[in-house]
mmCIF file with all atom_site columns, C-alpha atoms in Angstrom:
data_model
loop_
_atom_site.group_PDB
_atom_site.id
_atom_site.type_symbol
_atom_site.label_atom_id
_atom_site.label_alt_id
_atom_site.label_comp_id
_atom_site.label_asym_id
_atom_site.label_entity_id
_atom_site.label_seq_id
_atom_site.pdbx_PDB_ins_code
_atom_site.Cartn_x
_atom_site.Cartn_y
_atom_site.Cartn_z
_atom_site.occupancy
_atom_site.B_iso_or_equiv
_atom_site.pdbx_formal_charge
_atom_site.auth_seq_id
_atom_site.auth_comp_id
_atom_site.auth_asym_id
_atom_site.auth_atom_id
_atom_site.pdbx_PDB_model_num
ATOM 1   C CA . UNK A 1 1   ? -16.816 49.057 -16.418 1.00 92.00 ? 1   UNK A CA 1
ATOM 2   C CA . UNK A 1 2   ? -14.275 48.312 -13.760 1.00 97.00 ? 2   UNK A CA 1
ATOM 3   C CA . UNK A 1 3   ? -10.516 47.040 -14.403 1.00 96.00 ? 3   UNK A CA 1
ATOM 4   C CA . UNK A 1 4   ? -8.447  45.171 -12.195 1.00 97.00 ? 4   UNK A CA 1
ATOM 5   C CA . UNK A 1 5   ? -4.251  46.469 -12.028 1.00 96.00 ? 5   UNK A CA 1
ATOM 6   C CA . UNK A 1 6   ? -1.973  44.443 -10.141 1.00 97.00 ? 6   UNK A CA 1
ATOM 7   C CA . UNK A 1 7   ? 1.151   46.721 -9.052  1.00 96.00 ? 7   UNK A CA 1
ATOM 8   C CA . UNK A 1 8   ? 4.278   45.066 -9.295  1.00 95.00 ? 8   UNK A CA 1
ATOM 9   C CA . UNK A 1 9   ? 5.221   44.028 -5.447  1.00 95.00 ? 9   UNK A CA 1
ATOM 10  C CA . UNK A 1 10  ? 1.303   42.631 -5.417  1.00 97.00 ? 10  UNK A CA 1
ATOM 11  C CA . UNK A 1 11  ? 2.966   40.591 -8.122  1.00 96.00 ? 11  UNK A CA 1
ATOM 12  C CA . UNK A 1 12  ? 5.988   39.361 -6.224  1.00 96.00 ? 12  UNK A CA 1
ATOM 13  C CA . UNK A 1 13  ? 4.289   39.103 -2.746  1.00 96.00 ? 13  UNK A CA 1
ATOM 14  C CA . UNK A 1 14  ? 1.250   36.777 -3.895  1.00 97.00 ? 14  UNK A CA 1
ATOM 15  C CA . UNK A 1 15  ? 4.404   34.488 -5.473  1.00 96.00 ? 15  UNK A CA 1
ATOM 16  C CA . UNK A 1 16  ? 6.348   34.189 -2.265  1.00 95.00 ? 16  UNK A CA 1
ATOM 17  C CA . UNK A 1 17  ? 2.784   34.168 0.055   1.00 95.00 ? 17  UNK A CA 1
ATOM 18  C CA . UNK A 1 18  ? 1.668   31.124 -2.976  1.00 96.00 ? 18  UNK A CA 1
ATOM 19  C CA . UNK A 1 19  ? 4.561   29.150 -1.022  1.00 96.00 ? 19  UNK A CA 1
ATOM 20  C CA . UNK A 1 20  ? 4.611   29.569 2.310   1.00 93.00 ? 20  UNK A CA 1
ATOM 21  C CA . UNK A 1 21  ? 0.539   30.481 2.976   1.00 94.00 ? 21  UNK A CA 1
ATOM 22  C CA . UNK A 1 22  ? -1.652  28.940 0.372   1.00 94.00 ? 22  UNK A CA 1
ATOM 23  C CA . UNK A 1 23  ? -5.130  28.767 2.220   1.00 93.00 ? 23  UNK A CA 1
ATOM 24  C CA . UNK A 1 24  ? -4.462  32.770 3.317   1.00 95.00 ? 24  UNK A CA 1
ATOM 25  C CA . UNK A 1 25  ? -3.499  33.773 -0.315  1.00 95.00 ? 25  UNK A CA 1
ATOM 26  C CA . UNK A 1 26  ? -6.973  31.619 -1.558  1.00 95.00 ? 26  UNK A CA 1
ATOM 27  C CA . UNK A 1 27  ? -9.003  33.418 1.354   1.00 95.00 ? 27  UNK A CA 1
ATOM 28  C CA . UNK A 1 28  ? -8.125  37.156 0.438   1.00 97.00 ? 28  UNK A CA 1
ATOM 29  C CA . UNK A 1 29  ? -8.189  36.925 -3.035  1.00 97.00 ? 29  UNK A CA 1
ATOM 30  C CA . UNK A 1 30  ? -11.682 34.894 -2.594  1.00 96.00 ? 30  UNK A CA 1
ATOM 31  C CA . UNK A 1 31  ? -12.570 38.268 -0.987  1.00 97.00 ? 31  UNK A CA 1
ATOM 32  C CA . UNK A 1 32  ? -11.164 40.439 -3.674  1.00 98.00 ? 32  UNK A CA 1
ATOM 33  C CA . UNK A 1 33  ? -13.642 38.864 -6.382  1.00 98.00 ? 33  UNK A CA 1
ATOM 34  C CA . UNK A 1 34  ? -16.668 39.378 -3.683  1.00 97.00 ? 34  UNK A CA 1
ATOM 35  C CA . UNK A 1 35  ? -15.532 42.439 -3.529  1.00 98.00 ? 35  UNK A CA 1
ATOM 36  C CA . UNK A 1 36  ? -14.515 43.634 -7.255  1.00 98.00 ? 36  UNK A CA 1
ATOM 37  C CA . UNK A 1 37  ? -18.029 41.926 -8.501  1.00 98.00 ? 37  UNK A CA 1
ATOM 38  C CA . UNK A 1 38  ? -19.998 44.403 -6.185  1.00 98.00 ? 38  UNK A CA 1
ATOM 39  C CA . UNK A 1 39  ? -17.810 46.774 -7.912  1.00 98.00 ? 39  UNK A CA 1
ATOM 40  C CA . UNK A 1 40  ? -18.985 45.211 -11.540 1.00 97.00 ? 40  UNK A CA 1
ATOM 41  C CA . UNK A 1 41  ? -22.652 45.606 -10.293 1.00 97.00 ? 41  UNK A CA 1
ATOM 42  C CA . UNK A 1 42  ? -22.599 48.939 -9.840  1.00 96.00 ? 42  UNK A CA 1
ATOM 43  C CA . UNK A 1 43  ? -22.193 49.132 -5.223  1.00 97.00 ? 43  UNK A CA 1
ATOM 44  C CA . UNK A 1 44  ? -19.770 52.602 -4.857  1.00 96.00 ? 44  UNK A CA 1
ATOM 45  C CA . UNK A 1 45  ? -16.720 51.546 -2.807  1.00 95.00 ? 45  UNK A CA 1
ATOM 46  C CA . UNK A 1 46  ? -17.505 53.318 0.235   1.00 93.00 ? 46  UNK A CA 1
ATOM 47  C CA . UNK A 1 47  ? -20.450 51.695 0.463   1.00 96.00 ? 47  UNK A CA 1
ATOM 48  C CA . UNK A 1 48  ? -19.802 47.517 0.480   1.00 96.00 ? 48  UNK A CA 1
ATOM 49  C CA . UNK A 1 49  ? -19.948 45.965 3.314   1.00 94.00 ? 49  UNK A CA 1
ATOM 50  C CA . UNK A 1 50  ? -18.015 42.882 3.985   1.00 94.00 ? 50  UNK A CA 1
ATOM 51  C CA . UNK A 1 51  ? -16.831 41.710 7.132   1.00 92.00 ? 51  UNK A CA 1
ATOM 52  C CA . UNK A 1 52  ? -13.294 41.226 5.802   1.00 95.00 ? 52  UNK A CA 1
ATOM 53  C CA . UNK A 1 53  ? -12.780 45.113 5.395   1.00 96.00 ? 53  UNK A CA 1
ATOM 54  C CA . UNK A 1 54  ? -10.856 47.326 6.987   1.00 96.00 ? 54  UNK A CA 1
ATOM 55  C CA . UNK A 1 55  ? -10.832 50.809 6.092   1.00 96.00 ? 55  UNK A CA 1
ATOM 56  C CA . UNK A 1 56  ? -7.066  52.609 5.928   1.00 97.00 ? 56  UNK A CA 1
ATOM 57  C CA . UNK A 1 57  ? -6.140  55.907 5.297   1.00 97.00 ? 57  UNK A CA 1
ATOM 58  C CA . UNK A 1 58  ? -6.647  57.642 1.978   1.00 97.00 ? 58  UNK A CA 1
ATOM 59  C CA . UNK A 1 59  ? -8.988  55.118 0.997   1.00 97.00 ? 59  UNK A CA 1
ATOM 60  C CA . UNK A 1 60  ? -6.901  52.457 0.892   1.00 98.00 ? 60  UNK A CA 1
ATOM 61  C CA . UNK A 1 61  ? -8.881  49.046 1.779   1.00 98.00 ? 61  UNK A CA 1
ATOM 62  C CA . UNK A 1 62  ? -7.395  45.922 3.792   1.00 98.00 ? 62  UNK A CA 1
ATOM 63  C CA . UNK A 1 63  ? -9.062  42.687 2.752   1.00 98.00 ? 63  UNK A CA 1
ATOM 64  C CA . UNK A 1 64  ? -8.073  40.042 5.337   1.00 95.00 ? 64  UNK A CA 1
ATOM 65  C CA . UNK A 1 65  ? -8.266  36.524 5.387   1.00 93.00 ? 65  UNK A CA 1
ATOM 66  C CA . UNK A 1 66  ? -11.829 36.205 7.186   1.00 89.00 ? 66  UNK A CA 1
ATOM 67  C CA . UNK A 1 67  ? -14.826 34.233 5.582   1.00 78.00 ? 67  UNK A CA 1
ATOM 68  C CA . UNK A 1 68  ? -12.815 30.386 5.615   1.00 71.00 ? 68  UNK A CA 1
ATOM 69  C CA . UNK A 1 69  ? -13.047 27.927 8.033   1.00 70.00 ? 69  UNK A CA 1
ATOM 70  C CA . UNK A 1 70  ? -10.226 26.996 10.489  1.00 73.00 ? 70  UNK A CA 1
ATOM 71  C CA . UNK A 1 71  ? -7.406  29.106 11.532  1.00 83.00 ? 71  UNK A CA 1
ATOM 72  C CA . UNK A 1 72  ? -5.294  31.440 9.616   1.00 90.00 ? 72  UNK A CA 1
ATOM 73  C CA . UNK A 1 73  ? -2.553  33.344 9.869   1.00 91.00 ? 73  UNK A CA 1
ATOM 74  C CA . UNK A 1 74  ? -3.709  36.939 9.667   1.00 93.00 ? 74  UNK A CA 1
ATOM 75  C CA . UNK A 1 75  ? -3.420  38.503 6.123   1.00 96.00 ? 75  UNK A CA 1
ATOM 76  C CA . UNK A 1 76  ? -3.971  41.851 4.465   1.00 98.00 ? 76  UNK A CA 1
ATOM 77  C CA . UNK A 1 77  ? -4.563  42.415 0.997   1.00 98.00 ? 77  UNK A CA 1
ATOM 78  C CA . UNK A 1 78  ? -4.450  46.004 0.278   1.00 99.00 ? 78  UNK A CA 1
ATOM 79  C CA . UNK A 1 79  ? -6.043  47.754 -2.463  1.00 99.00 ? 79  UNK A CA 1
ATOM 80  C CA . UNK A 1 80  ? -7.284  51.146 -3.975  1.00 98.00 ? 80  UNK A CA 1
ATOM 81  C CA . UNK A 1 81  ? -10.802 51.712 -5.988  1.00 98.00 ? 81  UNK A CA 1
ATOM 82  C CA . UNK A 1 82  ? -9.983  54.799 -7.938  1.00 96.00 ? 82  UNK A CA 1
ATOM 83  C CA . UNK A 1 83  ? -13.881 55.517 -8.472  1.00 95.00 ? 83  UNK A CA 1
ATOM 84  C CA . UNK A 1 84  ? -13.638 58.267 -10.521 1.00 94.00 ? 84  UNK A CA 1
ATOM 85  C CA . UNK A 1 85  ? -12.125 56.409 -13.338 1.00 94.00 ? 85  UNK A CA 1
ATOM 86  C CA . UNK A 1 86  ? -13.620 52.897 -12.400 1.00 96.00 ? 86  UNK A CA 1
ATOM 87  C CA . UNK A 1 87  ? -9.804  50.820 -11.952 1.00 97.00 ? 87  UNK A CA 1
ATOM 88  C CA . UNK A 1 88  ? -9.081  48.656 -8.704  1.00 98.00 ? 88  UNK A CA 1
ATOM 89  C CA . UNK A 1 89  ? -5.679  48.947 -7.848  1.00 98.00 ? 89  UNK A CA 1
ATOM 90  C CA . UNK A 1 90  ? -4.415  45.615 -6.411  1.00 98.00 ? 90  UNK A CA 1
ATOM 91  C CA . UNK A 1 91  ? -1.406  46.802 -4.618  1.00 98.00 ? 91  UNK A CA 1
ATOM 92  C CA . UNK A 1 92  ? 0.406   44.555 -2.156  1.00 98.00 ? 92  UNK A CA 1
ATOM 93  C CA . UNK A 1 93  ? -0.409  41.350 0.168   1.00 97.00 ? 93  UNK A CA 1
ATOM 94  C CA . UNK A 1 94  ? 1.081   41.212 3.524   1.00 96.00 ? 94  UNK A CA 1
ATOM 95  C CA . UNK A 1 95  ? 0.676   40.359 7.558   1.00 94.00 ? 95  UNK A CA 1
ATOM 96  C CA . UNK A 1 96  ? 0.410   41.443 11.086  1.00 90.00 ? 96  UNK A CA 1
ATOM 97  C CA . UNK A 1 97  ? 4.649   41.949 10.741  1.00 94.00 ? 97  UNK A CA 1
ATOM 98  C CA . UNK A 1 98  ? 4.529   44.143 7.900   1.00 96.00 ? 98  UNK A CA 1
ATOM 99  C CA . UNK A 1 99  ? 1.376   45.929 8.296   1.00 96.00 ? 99  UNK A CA 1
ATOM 100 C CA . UNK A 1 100 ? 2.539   49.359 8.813   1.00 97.00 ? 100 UNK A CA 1
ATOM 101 C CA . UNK A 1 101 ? 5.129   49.451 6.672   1.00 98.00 ? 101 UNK A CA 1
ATOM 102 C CA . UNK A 1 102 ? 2.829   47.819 4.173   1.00 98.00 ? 102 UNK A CA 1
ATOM 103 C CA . UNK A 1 103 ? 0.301   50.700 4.997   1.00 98.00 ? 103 UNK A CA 1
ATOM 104 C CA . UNK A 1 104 ? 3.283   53.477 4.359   1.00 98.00 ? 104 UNK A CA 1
ATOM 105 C CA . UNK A 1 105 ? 3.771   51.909 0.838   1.00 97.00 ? 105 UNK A CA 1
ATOM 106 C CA . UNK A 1 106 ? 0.832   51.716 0.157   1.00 97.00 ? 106 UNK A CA 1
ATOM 107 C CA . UNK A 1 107 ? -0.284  55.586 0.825   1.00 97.00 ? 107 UNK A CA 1
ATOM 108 C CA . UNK A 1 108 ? 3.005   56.222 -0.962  1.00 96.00 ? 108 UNK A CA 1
ATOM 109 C CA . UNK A 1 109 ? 1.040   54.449 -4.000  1.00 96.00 ? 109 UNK A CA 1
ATOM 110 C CA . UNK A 1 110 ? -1.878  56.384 -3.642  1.00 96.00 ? 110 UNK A CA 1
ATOM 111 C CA . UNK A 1 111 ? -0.456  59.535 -3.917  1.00 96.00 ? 111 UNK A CA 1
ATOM 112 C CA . UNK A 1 112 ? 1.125   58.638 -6.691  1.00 94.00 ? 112 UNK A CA 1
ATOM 113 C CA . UNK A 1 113 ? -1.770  57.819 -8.760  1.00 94.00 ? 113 UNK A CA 1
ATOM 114 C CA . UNK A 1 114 ? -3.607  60.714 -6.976  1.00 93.00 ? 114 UNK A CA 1
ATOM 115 C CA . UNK A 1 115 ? -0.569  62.956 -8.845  1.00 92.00 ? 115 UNK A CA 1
ATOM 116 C CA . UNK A 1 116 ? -1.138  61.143 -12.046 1.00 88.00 ? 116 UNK A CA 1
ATOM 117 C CA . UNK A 1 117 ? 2.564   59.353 -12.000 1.00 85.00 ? 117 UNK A CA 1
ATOM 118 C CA . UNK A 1 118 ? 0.918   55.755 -11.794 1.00 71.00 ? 118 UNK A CA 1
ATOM 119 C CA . UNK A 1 119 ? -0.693  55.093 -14.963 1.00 59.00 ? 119 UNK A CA 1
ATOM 120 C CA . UNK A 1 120 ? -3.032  52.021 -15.978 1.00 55.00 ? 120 UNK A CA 1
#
């Protein structure tokens, strides 16, 4: 059975995004439940296939703001399925301006857990 963890900054972001981007914050984490519930039924990561994926490196996974009508502001929502023992690491939400160092962070966070310092 899968379990959600929300790191820290995914905390603080989603507060600060809650303000100043409402419809984006709804949109991605509309996405994350599509996407955790094909976790819950059993799809392996690498294989769902949503059109608000992006694929990052060290299988990190960029959910974006895509699947709502009108125009948003682009979005990222960044997470890491650790298949192996079934948790979905929710780790930060961001934009186009802080994408890369967003993307450094997050590998950062990876190898962490990879190394066993990030615990659930």
């Amino acid at each position: 059975m899968w379990k959600l963890i929300r790191a820290e900054k995914f905390n603080r972001r989603l507060k600060e995004y809650s303000k100043n981007h409402p419809d984006e914050v709804l949109c991605v984490l509309d996405n994350l439940n599509k996407y955790f519930f094909m976790l819950e039924n059993g799809v392996k990561p690498r294989l769902i296939s949503m059109g608000c994926i992006h694929i990052e490196p060290k299988g990190i996974i960029a959910l974006d703001q895509k699947g709502s009508k009108g125009k948003l502001k682009q979005t990222r929502l960044y997470i890491y399925p650790d298949e192996e023992k079934e948790i979905l690491y929710v780790m930060t939400l961001g934009d186009k301006h802080s994408q890369s160092d967003d993307i450094k962070e997050c590998i950062k966070f990876v190898d962490d857990i990879r190394k066993g310092i990030i615990y659930e």
